[in-house]
mmCIF file of C-alpha atoms and ligand atoms in Angstrom:
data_model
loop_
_atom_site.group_PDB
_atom_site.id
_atom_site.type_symbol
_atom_site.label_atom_id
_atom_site.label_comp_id
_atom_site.label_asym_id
_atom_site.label_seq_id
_atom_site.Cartn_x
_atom_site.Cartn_y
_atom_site.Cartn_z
ATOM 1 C CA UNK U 14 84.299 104.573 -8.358
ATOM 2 C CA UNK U 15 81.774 106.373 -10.255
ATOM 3 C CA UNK U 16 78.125 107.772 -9.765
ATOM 4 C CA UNK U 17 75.906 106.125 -12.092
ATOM 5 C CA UNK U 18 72.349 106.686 -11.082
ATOM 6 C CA UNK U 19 71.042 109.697 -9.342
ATOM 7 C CA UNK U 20 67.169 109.252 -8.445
ATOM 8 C CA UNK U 21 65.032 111.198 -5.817
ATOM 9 C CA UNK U 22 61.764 110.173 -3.844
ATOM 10 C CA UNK U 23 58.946 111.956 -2.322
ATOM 11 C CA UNK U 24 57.500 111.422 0.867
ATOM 12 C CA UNK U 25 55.116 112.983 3.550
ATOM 13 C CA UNK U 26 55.646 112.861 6.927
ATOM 14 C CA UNK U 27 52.367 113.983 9.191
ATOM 15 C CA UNK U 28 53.569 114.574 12.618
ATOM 16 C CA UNK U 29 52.574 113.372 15.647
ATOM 17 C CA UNK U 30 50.874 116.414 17.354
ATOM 18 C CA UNK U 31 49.125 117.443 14.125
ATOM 19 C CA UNK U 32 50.614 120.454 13.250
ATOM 20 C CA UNK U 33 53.662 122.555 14.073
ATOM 21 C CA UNK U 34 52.983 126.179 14.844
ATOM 22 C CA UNK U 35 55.816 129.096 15.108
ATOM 23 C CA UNK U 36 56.037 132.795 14.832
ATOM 24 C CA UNK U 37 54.365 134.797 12.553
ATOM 25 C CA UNK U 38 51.160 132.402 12.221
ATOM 26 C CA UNK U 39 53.658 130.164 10.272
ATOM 27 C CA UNK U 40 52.654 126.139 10.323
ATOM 28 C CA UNK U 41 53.152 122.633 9.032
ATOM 29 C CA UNK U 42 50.869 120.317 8.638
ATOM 30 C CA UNK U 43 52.584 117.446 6.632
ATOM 31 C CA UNK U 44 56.849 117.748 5.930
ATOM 32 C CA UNK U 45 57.382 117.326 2.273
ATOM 33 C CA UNK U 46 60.608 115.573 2.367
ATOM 34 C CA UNK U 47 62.895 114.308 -0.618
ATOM 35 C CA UNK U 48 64.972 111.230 -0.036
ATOM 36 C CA UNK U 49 67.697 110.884 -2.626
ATOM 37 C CA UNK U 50 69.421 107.743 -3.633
ATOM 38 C CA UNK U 51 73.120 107.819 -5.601
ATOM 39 C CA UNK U 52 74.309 104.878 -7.059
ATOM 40 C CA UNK U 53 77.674 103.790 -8.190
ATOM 41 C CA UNK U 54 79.123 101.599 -10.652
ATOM 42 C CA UNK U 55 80.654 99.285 -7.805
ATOM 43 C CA UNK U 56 76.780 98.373 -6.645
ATOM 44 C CA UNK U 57 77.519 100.584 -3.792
ATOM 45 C CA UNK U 58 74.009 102.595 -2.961
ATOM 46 C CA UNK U 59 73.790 105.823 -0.229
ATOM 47 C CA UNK U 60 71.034 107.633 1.072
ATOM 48 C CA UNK U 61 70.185 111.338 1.839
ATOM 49 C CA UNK U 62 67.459 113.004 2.908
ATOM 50 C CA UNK U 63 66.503 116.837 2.471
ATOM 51 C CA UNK U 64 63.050 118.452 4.268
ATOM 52 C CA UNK U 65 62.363 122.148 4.330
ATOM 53 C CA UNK U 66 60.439 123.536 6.874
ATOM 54 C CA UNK U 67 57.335 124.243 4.750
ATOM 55 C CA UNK U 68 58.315 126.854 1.409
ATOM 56 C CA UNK U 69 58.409 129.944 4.095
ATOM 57 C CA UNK U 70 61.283 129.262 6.833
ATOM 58 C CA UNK U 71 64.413 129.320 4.720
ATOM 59 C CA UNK U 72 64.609 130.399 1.075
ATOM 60 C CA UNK U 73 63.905 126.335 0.221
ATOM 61 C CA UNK U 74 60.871 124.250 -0.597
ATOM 62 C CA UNK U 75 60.368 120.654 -1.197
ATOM 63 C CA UNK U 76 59.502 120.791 -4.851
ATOM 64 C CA UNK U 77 62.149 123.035 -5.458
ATOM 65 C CA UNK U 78 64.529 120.224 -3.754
ATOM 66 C CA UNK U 79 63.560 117.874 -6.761
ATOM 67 C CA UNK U 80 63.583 119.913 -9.520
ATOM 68 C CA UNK U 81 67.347 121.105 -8.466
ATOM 69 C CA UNK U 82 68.304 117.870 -8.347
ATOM 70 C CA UNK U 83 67.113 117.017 -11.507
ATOM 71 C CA UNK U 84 69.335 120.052 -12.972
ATOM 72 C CA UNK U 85 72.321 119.037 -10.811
ATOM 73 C CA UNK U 86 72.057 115.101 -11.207
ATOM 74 C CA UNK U 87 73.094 115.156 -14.857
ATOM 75 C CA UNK U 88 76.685 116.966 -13.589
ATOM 76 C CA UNK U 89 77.409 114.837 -11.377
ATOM 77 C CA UNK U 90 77.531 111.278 -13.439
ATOM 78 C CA UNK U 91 80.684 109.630 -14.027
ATOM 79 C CA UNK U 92 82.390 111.615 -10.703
ATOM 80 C CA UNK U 93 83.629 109.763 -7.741
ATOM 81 C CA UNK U 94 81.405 110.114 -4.774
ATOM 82 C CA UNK U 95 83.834 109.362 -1.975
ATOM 83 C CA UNK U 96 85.379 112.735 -3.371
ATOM 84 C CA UNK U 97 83.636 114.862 -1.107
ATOM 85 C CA UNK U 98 85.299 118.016 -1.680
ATOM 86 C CA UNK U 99 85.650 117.852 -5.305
ATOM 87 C CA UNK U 100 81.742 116.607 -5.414
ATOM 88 C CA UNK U 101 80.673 120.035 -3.579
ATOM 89 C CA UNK U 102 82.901 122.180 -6.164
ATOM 90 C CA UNK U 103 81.432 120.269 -9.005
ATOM 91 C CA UNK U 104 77.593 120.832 -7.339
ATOM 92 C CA UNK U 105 78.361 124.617 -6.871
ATOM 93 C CA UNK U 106 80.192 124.983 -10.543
ATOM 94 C CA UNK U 107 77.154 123.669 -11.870
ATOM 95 C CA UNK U 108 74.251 125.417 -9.934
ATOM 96 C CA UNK U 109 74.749 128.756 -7.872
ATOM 97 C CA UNK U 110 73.789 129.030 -4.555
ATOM 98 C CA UNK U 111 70.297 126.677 -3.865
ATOM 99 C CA UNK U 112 72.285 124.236 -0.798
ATOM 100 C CA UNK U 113 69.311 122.603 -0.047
ATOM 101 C CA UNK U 114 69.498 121.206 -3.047
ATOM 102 C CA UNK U 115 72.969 119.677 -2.338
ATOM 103 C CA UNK U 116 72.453 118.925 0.962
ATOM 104 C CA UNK U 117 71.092 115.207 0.281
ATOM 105 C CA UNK U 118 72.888 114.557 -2.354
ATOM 106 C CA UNK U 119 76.215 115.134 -0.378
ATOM 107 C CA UNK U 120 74.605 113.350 3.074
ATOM 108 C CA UNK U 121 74.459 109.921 0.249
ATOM 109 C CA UNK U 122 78.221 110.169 -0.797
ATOM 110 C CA UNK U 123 79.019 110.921 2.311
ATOM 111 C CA UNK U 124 76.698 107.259 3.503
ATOM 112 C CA UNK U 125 78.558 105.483 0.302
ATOM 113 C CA UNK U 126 82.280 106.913 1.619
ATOM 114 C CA UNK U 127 81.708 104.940 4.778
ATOM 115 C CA UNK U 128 80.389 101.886 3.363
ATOM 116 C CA UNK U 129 83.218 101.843 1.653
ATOM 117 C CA UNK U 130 85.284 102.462 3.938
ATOM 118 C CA UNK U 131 84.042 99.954 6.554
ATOM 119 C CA UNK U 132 83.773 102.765 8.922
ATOM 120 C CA UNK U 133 80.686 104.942 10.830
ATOM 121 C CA UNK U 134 79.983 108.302 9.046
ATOM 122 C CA UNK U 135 80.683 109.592 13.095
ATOM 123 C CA UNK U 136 83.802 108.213 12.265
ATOM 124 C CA UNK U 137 84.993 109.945 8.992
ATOM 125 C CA UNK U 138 83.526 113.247 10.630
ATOM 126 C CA UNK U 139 85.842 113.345 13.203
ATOM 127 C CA UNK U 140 85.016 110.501 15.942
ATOM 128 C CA UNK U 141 82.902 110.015 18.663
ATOM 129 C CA UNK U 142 82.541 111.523 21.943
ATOM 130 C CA UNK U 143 81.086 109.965 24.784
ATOM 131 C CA UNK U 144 78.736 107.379 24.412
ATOM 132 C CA UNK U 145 75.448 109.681 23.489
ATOM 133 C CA UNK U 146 74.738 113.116 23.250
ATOM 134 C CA UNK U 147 71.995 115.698 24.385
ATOM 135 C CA UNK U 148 68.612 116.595 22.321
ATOM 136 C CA UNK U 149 66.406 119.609 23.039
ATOM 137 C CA UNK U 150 62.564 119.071 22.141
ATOM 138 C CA UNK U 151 60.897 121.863 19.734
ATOM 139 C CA UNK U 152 57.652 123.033 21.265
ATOM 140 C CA UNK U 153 55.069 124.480 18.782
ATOM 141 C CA UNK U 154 53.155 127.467 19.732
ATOM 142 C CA UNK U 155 50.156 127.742 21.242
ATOM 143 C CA UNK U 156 48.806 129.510 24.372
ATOM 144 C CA UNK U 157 51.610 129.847 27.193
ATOM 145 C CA UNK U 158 49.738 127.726 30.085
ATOM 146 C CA UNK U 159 49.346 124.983 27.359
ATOM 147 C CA UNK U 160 52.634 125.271 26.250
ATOM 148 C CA UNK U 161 53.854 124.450 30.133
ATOM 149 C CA UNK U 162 51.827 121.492 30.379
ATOM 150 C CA UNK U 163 53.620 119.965 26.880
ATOM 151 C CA UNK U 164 57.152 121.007 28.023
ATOM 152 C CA UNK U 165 56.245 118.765 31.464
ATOM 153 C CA UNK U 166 54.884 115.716 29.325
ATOM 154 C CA UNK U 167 57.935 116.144 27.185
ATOM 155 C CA UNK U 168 59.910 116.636 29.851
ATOM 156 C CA UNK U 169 59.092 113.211 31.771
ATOM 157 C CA UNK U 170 59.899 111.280 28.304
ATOM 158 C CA UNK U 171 63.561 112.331 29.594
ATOM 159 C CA UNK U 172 64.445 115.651 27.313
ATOM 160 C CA UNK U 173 66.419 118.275 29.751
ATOM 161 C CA UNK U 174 66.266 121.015 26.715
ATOM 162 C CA UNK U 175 63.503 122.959 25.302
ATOM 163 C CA UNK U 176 63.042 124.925 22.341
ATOM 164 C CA UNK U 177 60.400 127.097 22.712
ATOM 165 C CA UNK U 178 58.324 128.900 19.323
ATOM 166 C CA UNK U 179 57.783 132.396 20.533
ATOM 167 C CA UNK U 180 58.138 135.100 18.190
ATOM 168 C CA UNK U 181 54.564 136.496 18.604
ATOM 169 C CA UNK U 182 52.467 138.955 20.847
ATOM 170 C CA UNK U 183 55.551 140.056 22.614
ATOM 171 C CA UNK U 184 53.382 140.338 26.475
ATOM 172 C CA UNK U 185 52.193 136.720 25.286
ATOM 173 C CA UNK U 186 55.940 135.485 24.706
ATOM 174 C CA UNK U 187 56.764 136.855 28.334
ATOM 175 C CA UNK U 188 54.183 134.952 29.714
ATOM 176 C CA UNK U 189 55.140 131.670 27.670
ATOM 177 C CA UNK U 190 58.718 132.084 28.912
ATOM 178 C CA UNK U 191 57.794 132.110 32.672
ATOM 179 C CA UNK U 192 54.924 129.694 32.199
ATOM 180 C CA UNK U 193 57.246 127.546 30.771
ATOM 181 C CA UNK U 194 60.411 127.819 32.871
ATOM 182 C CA UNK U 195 58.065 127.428 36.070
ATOM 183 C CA UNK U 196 57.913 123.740 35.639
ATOM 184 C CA UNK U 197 61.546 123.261 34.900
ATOM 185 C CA UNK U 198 64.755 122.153 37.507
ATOM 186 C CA UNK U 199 67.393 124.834 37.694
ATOM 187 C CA UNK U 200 69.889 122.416 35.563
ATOM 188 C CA UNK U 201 67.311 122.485 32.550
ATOM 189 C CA UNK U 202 67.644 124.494 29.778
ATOM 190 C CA UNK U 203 65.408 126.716 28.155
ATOM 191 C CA UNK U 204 65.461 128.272 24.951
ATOM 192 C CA UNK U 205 63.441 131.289 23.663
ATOM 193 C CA UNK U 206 62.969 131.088 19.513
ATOM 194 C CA UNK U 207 61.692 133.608 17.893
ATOM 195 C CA UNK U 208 62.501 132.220 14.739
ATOM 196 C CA UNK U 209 62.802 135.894 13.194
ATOM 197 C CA UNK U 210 59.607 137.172 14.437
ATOM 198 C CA UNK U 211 60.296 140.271 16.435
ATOM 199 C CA UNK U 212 60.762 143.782 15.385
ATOM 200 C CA UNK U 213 64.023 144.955 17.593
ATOM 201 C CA UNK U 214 61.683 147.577 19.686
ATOM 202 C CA UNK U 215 59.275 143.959 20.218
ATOM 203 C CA UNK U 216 62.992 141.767 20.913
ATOM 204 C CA UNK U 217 63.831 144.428 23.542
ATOM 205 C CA UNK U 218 60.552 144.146 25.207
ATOM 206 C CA UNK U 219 60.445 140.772 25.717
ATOM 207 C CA UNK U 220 63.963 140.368 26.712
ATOM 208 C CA UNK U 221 63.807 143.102 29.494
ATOM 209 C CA UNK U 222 60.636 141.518 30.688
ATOM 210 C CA UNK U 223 62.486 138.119 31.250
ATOM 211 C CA UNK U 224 65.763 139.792 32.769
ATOM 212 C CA UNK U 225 65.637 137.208 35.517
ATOM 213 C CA UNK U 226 64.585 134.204 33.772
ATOM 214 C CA UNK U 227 66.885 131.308 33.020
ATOM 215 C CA UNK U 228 66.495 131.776 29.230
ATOM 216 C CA UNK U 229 68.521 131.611 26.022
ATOM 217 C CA UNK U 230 67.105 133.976 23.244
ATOM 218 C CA UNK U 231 67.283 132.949 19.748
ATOM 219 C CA UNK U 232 67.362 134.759 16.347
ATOM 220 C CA UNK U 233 64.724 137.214 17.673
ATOM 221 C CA UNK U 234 64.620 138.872 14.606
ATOM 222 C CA UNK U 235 64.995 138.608 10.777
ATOM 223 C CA UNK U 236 68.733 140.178 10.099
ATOM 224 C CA UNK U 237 72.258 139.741 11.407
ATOM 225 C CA UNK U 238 72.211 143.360 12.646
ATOM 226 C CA UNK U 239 69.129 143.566 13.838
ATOM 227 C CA UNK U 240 70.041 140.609 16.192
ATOM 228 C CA UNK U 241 73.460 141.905 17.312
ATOM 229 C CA UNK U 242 71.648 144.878 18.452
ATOM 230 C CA UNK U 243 69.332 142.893 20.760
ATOM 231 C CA UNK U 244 72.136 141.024 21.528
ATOM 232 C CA UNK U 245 73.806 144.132 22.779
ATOM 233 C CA UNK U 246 70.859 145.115 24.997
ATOM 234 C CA UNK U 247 70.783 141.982 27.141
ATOM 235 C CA UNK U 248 73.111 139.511 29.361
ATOM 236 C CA UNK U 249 70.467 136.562 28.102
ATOM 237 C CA UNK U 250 72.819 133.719 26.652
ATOM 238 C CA UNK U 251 72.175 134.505 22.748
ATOM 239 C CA UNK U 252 71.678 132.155 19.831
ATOM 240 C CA UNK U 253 71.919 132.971 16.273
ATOM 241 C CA UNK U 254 70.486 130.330 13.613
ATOM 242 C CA UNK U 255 68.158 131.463 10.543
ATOM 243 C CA UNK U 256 71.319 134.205 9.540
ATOM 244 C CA UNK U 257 74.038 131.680 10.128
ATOM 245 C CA UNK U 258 74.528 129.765 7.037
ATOM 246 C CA UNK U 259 78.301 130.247 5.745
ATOM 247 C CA UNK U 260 81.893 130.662 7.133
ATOM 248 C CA UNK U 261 81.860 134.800 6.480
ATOM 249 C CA UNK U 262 78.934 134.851 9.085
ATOM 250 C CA UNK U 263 80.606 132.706 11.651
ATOM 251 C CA UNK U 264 83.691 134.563 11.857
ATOM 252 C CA UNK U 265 81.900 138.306 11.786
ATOM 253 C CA UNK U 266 79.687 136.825 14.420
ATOM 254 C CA UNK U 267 82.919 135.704 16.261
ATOM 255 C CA UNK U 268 84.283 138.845 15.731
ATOM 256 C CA UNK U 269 81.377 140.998 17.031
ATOM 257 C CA UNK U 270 80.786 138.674 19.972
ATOM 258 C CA UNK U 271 77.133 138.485 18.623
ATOM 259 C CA UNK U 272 76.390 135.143 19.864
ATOM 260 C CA UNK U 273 77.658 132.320 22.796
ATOM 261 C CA UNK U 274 75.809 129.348 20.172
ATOM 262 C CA UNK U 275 74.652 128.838 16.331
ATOM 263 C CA UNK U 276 72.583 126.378 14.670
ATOM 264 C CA UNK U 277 74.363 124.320 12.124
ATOM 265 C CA UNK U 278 71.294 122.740 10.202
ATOM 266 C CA UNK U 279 72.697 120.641 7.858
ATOM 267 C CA UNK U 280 70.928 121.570 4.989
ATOM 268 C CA UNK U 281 71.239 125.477 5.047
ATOM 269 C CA UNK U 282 75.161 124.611 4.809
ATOM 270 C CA UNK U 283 74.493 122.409 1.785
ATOM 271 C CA UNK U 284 75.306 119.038 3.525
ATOM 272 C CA UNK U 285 77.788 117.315 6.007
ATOM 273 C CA UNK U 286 81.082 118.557 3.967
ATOM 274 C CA UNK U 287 80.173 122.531 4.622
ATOM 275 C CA UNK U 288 78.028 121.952 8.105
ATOM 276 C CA UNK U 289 81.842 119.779 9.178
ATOM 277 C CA UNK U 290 83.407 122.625 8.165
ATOM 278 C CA UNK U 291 81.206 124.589 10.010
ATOM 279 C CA UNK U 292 81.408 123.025 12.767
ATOM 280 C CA UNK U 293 84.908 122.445 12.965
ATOM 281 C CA UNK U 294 85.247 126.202 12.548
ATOM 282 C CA UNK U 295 83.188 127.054 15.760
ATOM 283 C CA UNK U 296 84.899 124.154 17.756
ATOM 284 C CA UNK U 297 88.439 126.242 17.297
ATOM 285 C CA UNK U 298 86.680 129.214 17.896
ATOM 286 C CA UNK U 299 84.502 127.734 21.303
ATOM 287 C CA UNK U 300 81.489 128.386 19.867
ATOM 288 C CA UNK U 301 78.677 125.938 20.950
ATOM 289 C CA UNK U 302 76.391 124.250 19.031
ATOM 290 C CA UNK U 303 72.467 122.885 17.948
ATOM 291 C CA UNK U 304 73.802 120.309 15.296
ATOM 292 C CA UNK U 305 70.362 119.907 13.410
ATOM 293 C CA UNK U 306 68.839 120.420 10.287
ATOM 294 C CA UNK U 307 65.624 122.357 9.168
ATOM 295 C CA UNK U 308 63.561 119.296 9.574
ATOM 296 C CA UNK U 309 63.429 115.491 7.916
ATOM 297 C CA UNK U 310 62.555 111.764 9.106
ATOM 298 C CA UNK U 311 64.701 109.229 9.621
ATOM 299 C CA UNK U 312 67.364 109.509 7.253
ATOM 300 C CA UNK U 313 68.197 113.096 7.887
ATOM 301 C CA UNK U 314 68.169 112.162 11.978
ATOM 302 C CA UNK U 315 70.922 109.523 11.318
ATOM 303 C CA UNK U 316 72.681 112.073 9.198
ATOM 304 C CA UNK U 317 71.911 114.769 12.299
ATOM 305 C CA UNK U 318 73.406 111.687 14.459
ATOM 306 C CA UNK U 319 76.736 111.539 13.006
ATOM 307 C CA UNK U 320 77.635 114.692 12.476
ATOM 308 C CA UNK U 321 76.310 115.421 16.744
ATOM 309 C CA UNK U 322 77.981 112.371 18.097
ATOM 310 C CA UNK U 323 81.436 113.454 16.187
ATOM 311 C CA UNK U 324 81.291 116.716 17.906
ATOM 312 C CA UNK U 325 83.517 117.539 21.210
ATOM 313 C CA UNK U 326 80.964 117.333 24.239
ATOM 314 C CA UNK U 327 81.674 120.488 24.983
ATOM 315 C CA UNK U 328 80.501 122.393 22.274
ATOM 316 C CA UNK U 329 77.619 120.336 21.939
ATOM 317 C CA UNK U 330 74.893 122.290 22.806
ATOM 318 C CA UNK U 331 71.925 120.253 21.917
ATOM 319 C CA UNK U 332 70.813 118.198 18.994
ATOM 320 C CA UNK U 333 67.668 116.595 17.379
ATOM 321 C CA UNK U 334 65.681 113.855 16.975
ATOM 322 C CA UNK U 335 63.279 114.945 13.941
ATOM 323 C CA UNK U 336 62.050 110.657 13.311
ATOM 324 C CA UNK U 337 60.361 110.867 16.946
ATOM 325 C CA UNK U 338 58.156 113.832 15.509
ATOM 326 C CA UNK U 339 56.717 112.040 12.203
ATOM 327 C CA UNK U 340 54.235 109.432 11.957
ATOM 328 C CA UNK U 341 56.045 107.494 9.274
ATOM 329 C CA UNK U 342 59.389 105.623 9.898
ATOM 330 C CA UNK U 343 61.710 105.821 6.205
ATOM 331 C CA UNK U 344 64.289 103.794 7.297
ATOM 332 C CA UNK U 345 65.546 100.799 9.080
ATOM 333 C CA UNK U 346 68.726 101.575 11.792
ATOM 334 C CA UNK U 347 67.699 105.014 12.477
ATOM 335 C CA UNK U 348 68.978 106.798 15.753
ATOM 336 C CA UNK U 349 66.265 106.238 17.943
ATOM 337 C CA UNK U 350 66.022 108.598 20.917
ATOM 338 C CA UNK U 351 66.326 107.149 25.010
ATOM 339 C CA UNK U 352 66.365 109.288 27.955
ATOM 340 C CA UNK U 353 66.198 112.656 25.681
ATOM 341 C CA UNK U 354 69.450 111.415 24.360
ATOM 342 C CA UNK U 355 70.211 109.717 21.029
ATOM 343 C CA UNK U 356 73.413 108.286 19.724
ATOM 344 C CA UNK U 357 74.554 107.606 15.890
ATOM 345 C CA UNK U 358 74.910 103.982 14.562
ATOM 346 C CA UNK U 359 78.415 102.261 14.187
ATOM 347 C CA UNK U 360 77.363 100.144 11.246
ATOM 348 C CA UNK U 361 79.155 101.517 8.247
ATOM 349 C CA UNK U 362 78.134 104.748 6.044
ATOM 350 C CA UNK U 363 74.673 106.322 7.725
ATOM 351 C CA UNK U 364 73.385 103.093 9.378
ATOM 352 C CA UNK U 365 70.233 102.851 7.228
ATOM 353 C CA UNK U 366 68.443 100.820 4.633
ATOM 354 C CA UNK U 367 65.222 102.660 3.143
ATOM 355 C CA UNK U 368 61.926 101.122 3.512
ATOM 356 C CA UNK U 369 61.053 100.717 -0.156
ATOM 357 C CA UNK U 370 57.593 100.510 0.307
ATOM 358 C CA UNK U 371 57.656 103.776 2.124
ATOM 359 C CA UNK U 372 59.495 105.619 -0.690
ATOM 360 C CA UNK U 373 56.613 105.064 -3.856
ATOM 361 C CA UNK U 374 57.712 105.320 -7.052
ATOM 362 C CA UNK U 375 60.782 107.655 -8.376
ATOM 363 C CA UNK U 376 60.327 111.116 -9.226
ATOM 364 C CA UNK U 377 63.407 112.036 -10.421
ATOM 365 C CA UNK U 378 66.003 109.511 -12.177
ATOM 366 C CA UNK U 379 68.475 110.342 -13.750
ATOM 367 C CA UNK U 380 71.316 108.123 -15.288
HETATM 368 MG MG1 LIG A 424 65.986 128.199 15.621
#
C-alpha cells in the first residue's frame, strides 16, 4: 500500500464560552485547526487533525502546521502508511524537529492502519480498559469567585476533574484555588495550572499558601529545573506538562522524582507512534497520566479517545474532550462525552468520516 495524496484543510473552531483565558494574559478566541487527509493507492482514506493552542503556548502555530506539511508531504509519497515506525523516521529524516507538524499526519496512517486492519485504533494501541475513562474540564481564567461558580455548572454536567488556569497574581491564584475547591466533594480532583506562569519565588508563594488544600500543581513555571525546585518545596501532588515532550525528559523526571503525573498531548510528541511510546514508557515506570493534546475538534478528540481508552485504568489520570468546547462539529462518530466520561469508538481506524462541507476547499495538496 502506498500514500498517494497528501492534502490539508483549514478550519476555525469558536468555542463555546467565547474565549479561553490562561496565564500570562494569554487567550483564544477562535482554534485554527488543520485537518489532514492521506490517501492511498488502495482507495483507503485517514484522517488527522492538528490544533495549536494559539502561536504562543508551544513553539507551534496553525499556519506553520500547513506550510510543514506542504514541505513534508512530497517525502512521504509512494511509502506505506500502515508502516508507522518507518513513516516517523522518514518524517524526521526529512524535516528536523517541528512534531506538530507530524502529529496529524501520523494520527491518519495510524486511522488508515485500522481500517485496514478491521480493528479500533484503541485496539492497535494496546486495548481497552474498562468500558470508559475519566475527563477533567479546563477552566479559563477569570476572577476566582467566578471561576467557582463555572467549576459547579461544570461540575453538575458530571466532570469529577478540574483543570484550573492560574498562573497569575500569585494572592489572586490562592484565592482561585480555595474558591474553587470550596464547592468540590472530597473525592474530586483539583488541579492547579499555571501553564508556566510563575517565577519560582511566585510558585513558592502560592504553593505554601495552599499547604492544606486538596490540590495538584502543574508546570508552575517555564523550565524543567525551575519546576523540580518547586517541586522540592512542597508535598502538593505535582504535574509536569509544557517541558515534557520526549523520552530523555521522562526518564530524568523519573529519575529526579520531579513529578507523580505528565501530560502526553499528542501533538507535542509528534503523533500517536511517539505519545504510545510515551505512554507506554510511563505505564512501566507508574507514572500517571492526562492523555490529551494541545487542543483540536473532533478528529483530534477521537484520536485523544483511543490512545486514553488503550491506557491501563490506573495510570489514567484524566483525559479530554476538546469537541464539547467548539461550536463546530468536523466529524461524524466522534467520542462524545456522558457523565464527564467519554469512551473511543470500536468502528475500525479513528471512527470518523469528515463533514465535507465543514472542511472548505484544500489548502495544501500534494500528490
Ligand atoms: Mg497543562
Amino acid at each position: 500500500m502506498k500514500i498517494t495524496r497528501i492534502a490539508a484543510y483549514h478550519v476555525a473552531l469558536p468555542l463555546h464560552e467565547g474565549s479561553y483565558k490562561w496565564s500570562g494574559g494569554k487567550s483564544v478566541d477562535v482554534f485554527d485547526s488543520t485537518i489532514v487527509r492521506v490517501e492511498t493507492d488502495a482507495g483507503v482514506v485517514g484522517h488527522g487533525e492538528v490544533c495549536p493552542l494559539g502561536p504562543f503556548y508551544l513553539p507551534a502555530y496553525g499556519p506553520g502546521a500547513r506550510a510543514g506539511i506542504k514541505e513534508l508531504a512530497p517525502h512521504l509519497l509512494g511509502e506505506d502508511p500502515r508502516e508507522l515506525l518507518r513513516l516517523n523516521q522518514r518524517m524526521d529524516a526529512a524535516l528536523k524537529g517541528h512534531p506538530y507538524v507530524k502529529s496529524g499526519i501520523d494520527i491518519a496512517c495510524w486511522d488508515i492502519l485500522g481500517q485496514v486492519a478491521g480493528l479500533p485504533v484503541c485496539t492497535l494501541l494496546g486495548g481497552r480498559y474498562g468500558e470508559d475513562f475519566v475527563l477533567y474540564r479546563a477552566i479559563s481564567q477569570v476572577a476566582p469567585e467566578a471561576m467557582a461558580e463555572n467549576v459547579a455548572n461544570y461540575r453538575a454536567e458530571g466532570y469529577r476533574r478540574f483543570q484550573l488556569k492560574v498562573g497569575g497574581d500569585p494572592n489572586v491564584d490562592v484565592e482561585r484555588i480555595k474558591a474553587v475547591r470550596d464547592v468540590l466533594e472530597p473525592t474530586d480532583k483539583l488541579i492547579a495550572d499555571a501553564n508556566t506562569g510563575w517565577l519560582m519565588h511566585e510558585a513558592a508563594r502560592v504553593v505554601r499558601g495552599v499547604r492544606d488544600v486538596d490540590v495538584y500543581i502543574e508546570q508552575p513555571c517555564l523550565s524543567y529545573d525551575e519546576c523540580l525546585s518547586v517541586r522540592r518545596l512542597t508535598s502538593h501532588p505535582f504535574v509536569m506538562d509544557e517541558c515534557i515532550d520526549g523520552m530523555g525528559v521522562l526518564l530524568r523526571g523519573h529519575s529526579d522524582h520531579a513529578m507523580d503525573v505528565v501530560n502526553i498531548k499528542i501533538s507535542k510528541f509528534g503523533g500517536l507512534t511517539k505519545a504510545k511510546q510515551a505512554r507506554d514508557l510511563c505505564v512501566s515506570l507508574g507514572i500517571a497520566m492526562t492523555i490529551e493534546d494541545s487542543w483540536g475538534g473532533d478528529i483530534t478528540t477521537a484520536a485523544i479517545s483511543h490512545l486514553a481508552h488503550s491506557t491501563p485504568t490506573e495510570n489514567l489520570f484524566t483525559s479530554t474532550d476538546f469537541n464539547s468546547y467548539v461550536t463546530v462539529s468536523t466529524a461524524t462518530g466522534a467520542p462524545q462525552r456522558e457523565n464527564g466520561r467519554m469512551r473511543a469508538s470500536t468502528e475500525p481506524g479513528l471512527g470518523i468520516q469528515p463533514r465535507e462541507e465543514v472542511l472548505g476547499p484544500v489548502v495544501v495538496d500534494v500528490s
